CSV table of C-alpha atoms and ligand atoms in Angstrom, one decimal:
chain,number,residue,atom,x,y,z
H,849,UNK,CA,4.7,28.5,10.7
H,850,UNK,CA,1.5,27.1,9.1
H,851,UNK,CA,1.5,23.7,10.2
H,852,UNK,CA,-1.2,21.1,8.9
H,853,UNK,CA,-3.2,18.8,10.7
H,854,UNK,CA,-2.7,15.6,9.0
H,855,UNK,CA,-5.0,12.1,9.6
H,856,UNK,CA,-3.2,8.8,8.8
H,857,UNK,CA,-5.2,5.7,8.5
H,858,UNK,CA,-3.8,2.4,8.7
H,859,UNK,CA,-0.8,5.0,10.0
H,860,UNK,CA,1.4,2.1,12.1
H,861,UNK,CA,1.4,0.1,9.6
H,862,UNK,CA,4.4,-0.6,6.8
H,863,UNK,CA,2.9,2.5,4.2
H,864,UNK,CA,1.1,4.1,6.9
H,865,UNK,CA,4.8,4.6,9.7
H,866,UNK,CA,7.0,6.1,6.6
H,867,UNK,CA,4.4,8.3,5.6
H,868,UNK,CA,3.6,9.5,9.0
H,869,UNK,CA,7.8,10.1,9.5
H,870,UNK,CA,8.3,12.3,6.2
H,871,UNK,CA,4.9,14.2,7.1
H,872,UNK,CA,6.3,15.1,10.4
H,873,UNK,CA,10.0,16.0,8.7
H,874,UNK,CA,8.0,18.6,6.6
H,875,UNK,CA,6.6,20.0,10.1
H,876,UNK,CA,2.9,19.0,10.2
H,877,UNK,CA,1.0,17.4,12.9
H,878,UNK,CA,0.6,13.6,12.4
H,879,UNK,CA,-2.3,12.1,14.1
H,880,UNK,CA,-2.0,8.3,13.2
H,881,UNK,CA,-4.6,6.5,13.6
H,882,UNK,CA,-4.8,2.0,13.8
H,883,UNK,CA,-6.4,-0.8,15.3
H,884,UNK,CA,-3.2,-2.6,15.4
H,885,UNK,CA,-4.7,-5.7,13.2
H,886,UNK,CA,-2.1,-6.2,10.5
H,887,UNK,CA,0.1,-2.9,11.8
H,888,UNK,CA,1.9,-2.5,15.2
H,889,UNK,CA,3.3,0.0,17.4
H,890,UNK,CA,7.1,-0.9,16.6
H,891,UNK,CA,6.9,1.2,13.4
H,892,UNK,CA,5.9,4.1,15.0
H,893,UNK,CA,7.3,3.8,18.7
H,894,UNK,CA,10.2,5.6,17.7
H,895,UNK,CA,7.4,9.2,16.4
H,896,UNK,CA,6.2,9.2,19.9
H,897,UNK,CA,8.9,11.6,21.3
H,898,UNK,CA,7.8,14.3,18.6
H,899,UNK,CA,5.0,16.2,20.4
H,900,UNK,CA,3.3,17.0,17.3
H,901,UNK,CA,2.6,13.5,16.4
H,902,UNK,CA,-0.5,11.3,18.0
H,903,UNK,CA,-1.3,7.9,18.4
H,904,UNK,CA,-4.7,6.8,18.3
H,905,UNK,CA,-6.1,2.9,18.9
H,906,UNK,CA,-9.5,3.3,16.6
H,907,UNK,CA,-11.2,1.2,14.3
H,908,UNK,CA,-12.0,2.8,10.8
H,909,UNK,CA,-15.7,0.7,10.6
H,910,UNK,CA,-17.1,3.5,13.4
H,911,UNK,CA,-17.1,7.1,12.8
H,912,UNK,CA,-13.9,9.2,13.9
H,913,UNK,CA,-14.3,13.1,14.3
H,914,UNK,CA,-11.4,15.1,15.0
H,915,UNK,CA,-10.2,18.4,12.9
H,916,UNK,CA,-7.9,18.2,10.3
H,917,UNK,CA,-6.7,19.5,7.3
H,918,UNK,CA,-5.8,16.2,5.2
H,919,UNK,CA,-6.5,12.8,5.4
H,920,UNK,CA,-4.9,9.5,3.9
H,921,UNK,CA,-6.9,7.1,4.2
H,922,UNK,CA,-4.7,4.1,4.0
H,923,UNK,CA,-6.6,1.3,7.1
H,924,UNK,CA,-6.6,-1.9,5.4
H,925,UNK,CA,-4.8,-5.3,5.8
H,926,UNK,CA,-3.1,-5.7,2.0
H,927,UNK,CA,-1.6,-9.0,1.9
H,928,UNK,CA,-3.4,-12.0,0.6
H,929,UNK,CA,-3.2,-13.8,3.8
H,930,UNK,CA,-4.5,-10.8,6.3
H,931,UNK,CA,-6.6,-10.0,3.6
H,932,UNK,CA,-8.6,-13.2,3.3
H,933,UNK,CA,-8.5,-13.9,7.3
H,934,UNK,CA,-11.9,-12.4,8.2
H,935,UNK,CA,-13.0,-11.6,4.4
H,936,UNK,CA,-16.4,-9.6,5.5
H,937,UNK,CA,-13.9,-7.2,8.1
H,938,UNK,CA,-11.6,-6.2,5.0
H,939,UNK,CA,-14.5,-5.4,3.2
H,940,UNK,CA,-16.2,-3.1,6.2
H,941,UNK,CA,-12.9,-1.8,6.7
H,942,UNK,CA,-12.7,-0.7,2.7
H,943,UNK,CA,-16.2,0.2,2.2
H,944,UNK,CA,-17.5,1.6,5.9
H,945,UNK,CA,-13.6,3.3,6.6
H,946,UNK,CA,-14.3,4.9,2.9
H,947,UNK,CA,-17.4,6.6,4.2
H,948,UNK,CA,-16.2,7.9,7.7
H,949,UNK,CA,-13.2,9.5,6.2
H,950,UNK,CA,-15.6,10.7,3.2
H,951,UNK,CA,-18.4,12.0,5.9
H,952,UNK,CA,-15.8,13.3,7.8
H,953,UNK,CA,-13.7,15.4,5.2
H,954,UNK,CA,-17.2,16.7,4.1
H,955,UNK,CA,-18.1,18.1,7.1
H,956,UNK,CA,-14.1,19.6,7.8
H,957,UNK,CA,-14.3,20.7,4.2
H,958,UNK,CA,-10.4,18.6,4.0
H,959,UNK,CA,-8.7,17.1,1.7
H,960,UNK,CA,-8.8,12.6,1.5
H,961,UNK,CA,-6.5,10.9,-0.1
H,962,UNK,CA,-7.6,6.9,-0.7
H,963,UNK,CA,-4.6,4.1,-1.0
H,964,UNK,CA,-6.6,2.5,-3.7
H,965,UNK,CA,-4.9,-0.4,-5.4
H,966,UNK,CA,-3.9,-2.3,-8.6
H,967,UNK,CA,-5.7,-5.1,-7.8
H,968,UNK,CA,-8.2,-2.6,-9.3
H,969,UNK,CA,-7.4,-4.1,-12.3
H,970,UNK,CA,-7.7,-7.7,-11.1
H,971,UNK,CA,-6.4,-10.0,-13.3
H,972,UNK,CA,-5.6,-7.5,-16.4
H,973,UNK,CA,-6.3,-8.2,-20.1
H,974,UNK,CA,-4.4,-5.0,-21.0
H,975,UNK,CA,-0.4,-4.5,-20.1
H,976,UNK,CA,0.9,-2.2,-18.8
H,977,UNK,CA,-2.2,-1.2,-17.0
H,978,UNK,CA,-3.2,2.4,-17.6
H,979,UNK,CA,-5.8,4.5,-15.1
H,980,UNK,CA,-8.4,3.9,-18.2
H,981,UNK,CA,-8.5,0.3,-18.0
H,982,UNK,CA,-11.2,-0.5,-16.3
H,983,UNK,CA,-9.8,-4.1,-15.3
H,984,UNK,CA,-10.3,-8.0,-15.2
H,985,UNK,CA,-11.9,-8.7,-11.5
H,986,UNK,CA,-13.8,-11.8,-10.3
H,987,UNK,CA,-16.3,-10.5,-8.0
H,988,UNK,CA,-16.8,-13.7,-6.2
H,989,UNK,CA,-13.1,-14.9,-5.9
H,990,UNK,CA,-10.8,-15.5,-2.8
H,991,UNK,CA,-9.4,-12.0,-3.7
H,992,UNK,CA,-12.6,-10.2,-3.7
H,993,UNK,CA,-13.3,-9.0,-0.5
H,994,UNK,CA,-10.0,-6.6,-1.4
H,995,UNK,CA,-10.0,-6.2,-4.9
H,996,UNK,CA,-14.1,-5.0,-5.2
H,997,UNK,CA,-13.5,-3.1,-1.5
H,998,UNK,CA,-11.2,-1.3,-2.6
H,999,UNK,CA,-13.4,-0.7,-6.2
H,1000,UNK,CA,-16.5,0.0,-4.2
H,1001,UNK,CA,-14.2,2.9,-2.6
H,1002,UNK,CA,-13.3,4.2,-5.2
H,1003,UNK,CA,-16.7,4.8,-6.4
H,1004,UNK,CA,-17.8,6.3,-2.7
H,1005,UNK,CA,-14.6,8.9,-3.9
H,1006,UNK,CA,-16.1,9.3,-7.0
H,1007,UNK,CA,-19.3,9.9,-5.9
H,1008,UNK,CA,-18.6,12.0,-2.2
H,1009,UNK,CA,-16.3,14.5,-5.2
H,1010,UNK,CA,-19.6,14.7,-7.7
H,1011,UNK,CA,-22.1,14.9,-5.4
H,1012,UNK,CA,-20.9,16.7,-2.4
H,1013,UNK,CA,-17.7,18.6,-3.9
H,1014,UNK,CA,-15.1,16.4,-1.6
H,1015,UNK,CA,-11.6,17.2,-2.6
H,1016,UNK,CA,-10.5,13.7,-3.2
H,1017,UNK,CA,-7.2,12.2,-4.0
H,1018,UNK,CA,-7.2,8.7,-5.8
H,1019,UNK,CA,-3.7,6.7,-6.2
H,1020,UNK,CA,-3.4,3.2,-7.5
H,1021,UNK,CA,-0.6,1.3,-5.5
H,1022,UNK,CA,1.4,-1.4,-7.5
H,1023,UNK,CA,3.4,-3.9,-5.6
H,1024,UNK,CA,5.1,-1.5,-2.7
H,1025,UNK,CA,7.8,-3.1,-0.5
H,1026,UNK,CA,10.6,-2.1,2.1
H,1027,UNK,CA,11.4,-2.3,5.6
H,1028,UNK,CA,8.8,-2.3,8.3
H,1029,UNK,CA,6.7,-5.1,6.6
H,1030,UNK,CA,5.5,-7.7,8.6
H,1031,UNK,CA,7.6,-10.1,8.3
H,1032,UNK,CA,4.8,-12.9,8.3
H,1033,UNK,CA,2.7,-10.7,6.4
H,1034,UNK,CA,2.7,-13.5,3.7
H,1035,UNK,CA,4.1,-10.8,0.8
H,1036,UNK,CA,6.4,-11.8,-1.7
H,1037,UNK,CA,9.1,-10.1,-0.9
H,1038,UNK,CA,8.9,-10.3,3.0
H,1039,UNK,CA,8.6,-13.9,2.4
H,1040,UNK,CA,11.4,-14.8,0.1
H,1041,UNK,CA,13.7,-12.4,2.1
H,1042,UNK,CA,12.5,-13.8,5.9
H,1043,UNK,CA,13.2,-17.4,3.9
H,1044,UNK,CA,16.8,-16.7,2.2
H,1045,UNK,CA,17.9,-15.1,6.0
H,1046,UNK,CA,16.8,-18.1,7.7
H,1047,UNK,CA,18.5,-20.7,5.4
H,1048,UNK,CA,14.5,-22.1,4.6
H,1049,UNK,CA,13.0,-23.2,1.0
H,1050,UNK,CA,11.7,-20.0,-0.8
H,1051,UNK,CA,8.1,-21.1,-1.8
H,1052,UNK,CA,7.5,-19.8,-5.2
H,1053,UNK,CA,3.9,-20.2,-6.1
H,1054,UNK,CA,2.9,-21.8,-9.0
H,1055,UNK,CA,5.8,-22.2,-11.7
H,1056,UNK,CA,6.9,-18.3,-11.0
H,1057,UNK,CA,6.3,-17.3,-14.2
H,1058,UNK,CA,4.1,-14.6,-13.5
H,1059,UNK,CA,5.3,-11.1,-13.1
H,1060,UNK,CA,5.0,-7.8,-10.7
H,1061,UNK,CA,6.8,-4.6,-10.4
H,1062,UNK,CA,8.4,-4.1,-7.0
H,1063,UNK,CA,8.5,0.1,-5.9
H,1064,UNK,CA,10.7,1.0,-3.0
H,1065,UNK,CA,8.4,2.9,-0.3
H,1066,UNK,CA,10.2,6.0,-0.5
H,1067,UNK,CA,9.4,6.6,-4.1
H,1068,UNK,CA,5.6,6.0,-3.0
H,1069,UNK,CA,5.3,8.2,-0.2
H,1070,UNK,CA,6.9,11.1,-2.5
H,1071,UNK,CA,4.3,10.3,-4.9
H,1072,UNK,CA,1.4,10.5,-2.6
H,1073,UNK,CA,2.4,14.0,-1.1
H,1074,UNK,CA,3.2,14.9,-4.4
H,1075,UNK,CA,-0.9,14.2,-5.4
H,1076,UNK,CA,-2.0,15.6,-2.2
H,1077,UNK,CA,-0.6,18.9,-3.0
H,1078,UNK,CA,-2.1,18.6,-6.5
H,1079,UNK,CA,-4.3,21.4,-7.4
H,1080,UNK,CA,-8.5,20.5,-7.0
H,1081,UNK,CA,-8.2,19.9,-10.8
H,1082,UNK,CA,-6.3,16.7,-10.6
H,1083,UNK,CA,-8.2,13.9,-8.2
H,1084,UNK,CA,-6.7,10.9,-10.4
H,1085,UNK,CA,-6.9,7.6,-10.1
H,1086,UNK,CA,-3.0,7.9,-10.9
H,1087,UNK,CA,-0.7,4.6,-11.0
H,1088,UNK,CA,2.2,4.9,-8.7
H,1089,UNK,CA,4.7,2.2,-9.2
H,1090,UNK,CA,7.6,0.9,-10.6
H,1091,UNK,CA,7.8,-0.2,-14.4
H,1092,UNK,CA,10.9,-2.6,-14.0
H,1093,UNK,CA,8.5,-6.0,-14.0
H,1094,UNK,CA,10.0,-9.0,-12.7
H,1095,UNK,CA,8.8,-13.0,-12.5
H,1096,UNK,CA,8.6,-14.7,-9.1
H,1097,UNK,CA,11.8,-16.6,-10.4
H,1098,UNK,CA,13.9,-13.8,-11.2
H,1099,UNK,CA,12.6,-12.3,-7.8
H,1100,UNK,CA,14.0,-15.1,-5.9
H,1101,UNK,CA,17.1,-15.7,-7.5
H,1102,UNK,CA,18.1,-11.9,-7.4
H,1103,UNK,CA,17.3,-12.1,-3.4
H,1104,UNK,CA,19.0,-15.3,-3.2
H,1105,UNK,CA,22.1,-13.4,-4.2
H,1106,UNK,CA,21.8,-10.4,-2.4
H,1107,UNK,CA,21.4,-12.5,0.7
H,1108,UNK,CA,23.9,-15.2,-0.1
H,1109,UNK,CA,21.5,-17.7,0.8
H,1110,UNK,CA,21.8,-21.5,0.5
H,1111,UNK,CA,17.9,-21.9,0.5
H,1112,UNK,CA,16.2,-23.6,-1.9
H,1113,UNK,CA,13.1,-23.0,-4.3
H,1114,UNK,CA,10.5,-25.3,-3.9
H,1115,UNK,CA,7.0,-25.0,-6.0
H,1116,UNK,CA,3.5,-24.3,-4.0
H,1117,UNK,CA,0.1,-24.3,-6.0
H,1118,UNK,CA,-0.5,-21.6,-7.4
H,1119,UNK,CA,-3.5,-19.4,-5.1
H,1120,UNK,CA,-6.8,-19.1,-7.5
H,1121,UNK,CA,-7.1,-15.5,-9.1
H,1122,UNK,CA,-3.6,-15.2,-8.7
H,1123,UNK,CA,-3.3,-12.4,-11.4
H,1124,UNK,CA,-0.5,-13.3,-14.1
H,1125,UNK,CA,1.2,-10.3,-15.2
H,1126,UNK,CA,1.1,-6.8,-13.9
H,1127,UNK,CA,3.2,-3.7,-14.5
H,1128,UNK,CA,2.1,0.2,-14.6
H,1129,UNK,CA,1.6,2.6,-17.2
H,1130,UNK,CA,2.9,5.6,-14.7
H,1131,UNK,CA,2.6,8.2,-17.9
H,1132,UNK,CA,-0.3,10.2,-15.9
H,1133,UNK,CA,2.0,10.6,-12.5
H,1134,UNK,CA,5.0,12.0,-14.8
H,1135,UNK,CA,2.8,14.3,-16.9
H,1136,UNK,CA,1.3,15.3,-13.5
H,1137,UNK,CA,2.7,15.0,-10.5
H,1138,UNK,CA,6.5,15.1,-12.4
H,1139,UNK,CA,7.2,12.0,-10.4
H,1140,UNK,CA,8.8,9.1,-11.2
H,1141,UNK,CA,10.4,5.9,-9.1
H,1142,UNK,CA,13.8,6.5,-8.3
H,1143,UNK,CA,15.0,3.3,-6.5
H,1144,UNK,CA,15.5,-0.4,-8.6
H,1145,UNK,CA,15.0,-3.0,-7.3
H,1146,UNK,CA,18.6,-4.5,-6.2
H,1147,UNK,CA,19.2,-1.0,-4.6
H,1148,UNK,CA,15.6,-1.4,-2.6
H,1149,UNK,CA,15.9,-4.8,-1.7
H,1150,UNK,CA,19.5,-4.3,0.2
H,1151,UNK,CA,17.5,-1.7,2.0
H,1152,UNK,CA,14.8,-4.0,2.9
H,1153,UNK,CA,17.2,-7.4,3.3
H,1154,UNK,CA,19.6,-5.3,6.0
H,1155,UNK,CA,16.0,-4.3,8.2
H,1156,UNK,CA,14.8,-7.9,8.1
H,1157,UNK,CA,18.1,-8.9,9.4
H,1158,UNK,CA,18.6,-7.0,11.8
H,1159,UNK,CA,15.1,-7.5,12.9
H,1160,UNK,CA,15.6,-11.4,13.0
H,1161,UNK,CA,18.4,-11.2,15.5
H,1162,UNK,CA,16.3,-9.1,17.9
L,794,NAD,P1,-0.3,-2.9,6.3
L,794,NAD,O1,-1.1,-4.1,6.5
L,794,NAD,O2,1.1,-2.8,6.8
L,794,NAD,O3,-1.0,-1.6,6.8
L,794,NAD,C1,-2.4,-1.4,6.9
L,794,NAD,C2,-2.7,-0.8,8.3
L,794,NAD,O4,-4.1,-0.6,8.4
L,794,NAD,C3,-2.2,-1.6,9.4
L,794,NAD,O5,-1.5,-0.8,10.4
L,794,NAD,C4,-3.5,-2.2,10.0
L,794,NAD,O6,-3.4,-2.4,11.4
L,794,NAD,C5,-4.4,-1.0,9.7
L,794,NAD,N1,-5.9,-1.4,9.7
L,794,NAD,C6,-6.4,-2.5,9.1
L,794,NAD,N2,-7.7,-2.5,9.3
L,794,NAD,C7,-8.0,-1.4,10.0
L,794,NAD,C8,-9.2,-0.9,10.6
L,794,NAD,N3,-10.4,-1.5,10.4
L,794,NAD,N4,-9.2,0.3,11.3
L,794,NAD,C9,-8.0,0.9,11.5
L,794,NAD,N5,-6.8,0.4,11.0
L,794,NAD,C10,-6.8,-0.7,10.3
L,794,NAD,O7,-0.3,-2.7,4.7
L,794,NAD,P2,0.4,-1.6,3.8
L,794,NAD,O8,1.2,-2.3,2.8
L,794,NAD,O9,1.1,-0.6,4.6
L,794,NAD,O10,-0.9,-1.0,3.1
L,794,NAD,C11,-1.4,0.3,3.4
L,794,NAD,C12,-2.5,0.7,2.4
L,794,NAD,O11,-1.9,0.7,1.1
L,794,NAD,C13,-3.6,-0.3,2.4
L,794,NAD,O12,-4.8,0.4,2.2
L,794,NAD,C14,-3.3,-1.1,1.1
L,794,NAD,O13,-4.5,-1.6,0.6
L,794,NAD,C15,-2.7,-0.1,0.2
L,794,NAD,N6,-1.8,-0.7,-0.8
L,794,NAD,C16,-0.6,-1.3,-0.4
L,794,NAD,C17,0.1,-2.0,-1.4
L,794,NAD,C18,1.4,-2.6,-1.1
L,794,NAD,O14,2.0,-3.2,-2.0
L,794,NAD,N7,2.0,-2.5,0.1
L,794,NAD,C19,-0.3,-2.0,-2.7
L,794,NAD,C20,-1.5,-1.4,-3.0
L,794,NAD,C21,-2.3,-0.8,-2.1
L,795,UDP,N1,4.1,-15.5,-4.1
L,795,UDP,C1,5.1,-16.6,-4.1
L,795,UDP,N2,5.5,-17.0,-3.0
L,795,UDP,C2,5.2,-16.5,-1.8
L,795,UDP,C3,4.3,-15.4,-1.7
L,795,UDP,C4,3.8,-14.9,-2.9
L,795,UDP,O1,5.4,-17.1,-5.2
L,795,UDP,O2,5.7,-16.9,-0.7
L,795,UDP,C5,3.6,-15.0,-5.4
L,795,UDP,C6,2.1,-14.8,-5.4
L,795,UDP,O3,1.5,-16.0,-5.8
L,795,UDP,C7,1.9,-13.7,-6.4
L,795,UDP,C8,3.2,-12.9,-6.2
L,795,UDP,O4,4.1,-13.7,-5.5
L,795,UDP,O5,2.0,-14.2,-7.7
L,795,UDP,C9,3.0,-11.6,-5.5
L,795,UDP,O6,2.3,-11.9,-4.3
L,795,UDP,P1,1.9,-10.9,-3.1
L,795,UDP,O7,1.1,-11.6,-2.1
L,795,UDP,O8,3.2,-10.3,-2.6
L,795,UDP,O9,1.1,-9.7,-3.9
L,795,UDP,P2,-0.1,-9.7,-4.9
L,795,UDP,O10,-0.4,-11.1,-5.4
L,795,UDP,O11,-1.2,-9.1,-4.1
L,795,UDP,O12,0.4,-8.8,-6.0
């Protein structure tokens, strides 16, 4: 059997350990690969018996050299809170970790596939938001450090592909949720869940008004093998997501159903560059990758309530 060598950054954390798991079910070789900062062990401990998956403890702001055949290149704290923490690390972890895997899939002549981001599209202007938007993004904001990292690799991609003939791979993440989030990763949904299981006020930020659209990790992960076996023809960006857009409100209510909960909603200020409104255009990942999201929301979020609680009562 031809099995593929396959580099996962940011690989223990909540993307990252489902990824690693279906890559390994399709019999390739999973080296993941984590500094442990937003991610942790527990997602993967239970890959460690498969002897064709590795664990490495490395730091994606130093060069890496090992030989593969792919790489996804997913290191990067994502929630607002780990995010904003040490603002100049997320951005050396974006732009730096963009270059070693870059260097490093030039020299192995391998494939890289980048977790880019909707906050690509900061704040948008334009809704849905289609690859061709070229977004709404304050480049001195709170958000920043993520939102123009993750631009700025983009544009190392772009510019590894043009100039060196990279095979690259770009996918635009919308709002991704499931289990193995941290559950004080400060995320929307891990939040309001970890609140409505613990019987605490759900903090809805601002009035709650403003919208996202929720995609069950499964549907992701199909989608990003799906555009790594893409032809070299096809590098993207391409939205991955899912179109059902919801308000904070409606978010909360729908978990505060699901769970039964007694909890109540209480209002927080609203964080600055907080975008309003967001919801993919996903007509390029039909056309090409012949993917859509399978899972709504209610369906995802029993998923995802049933890990939390069973992770609260360990
Ligand atoms: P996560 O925080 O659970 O995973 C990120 C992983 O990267 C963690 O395991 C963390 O320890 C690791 N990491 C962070 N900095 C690192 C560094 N310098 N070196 C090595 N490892 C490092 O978040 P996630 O939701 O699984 O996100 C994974 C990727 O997908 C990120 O790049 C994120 O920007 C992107 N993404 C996620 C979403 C979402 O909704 N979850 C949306 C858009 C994009
Ligand atoms: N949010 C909220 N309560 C929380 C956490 C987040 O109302 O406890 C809001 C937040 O202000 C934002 C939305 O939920 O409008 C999604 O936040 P998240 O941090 O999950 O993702 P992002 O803002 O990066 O899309």
């Amino acid at each position: 059997m031809n099995r593929k060598k396959i580099l996962v950054t940011g690989g223990a954390g909540f993307i990252g350990s489902h990824l690693c798991e279906r890559l390994l079910k399709e019999g390739n070789e999973v080296l993941c690969l984590d500094n442990y900062f937003t991610g942790s062990k527990e997602n993967v401990i239970h890959l460690l018996e498969n002897p064709y998956f590795e664990l490495i403890r490395h730091d994606v702001v130093h060069p890496f050299h090992v030989d593969v055949d792919e790489i996804y290149n997913l290191a990067c704290p994502a929630s607002p809170v780990h995010y904003q923490y040490n603002a100049i690390k997320t951005i050396k972890t974006s732009v730096m970790g963009a270059i070693n895997m870059l260097g490093l899939a030039k020299r192995l002549k391998a494939k890289v596939l980048q977790a880019s981001t909707s906050e690509v599209y900061g704040d948008p202007h334009v809704h849905p938001q289609p690859e061709s938007y070229w977004g709404n993004v304050n480049p001195i904001g709170i958000r920043s450090c993520y939102d123009e990292g993750k631009r700025c690799a983009e544009t190392l991609f772009m510019d590894y592909h043009r100039q060196n003939g990279v095979k690259i791979k770009i996918v635009r993440i919308f709002n991704t949720y499931g289990p193995n989030m941290n559950p004080a990763d400060g995320r929307v949904v891990s939040n309001f869940i970890v609140q409505a299981l613990k019987g605490e006020d759900i903090t809805i930020y601002g009035d709650g008004t403003q919208t996202r659209s929720f995609q069950y990790v499964d549907d992701l992960v199909e989608a990003m093998i799906r555009m790594m076996g893409t032809g070299d023809s096809f590098i993207g960006p391409v939205n991955t997501g899912n179109p059902g857009e919801f308000t904070m409100l409606e978010l909360a209510n729908l978990i505060l159903e699901l769970t039964g909960s007694k909890s109540k909603l209480v209002f927080r200020p609203l964080p600055s560059d907080d975008p309003k409104q967001r919801r993919p255009d996903i007509s390029l990942a039909k056309e090409k990758l012949g993917w859509e999201p399978k899972v709504p929301l209610r369906e995802g979020l029993i998923k995802t309530i049933a890990y939390f609680d069973d992770k609260l009562k360990q």
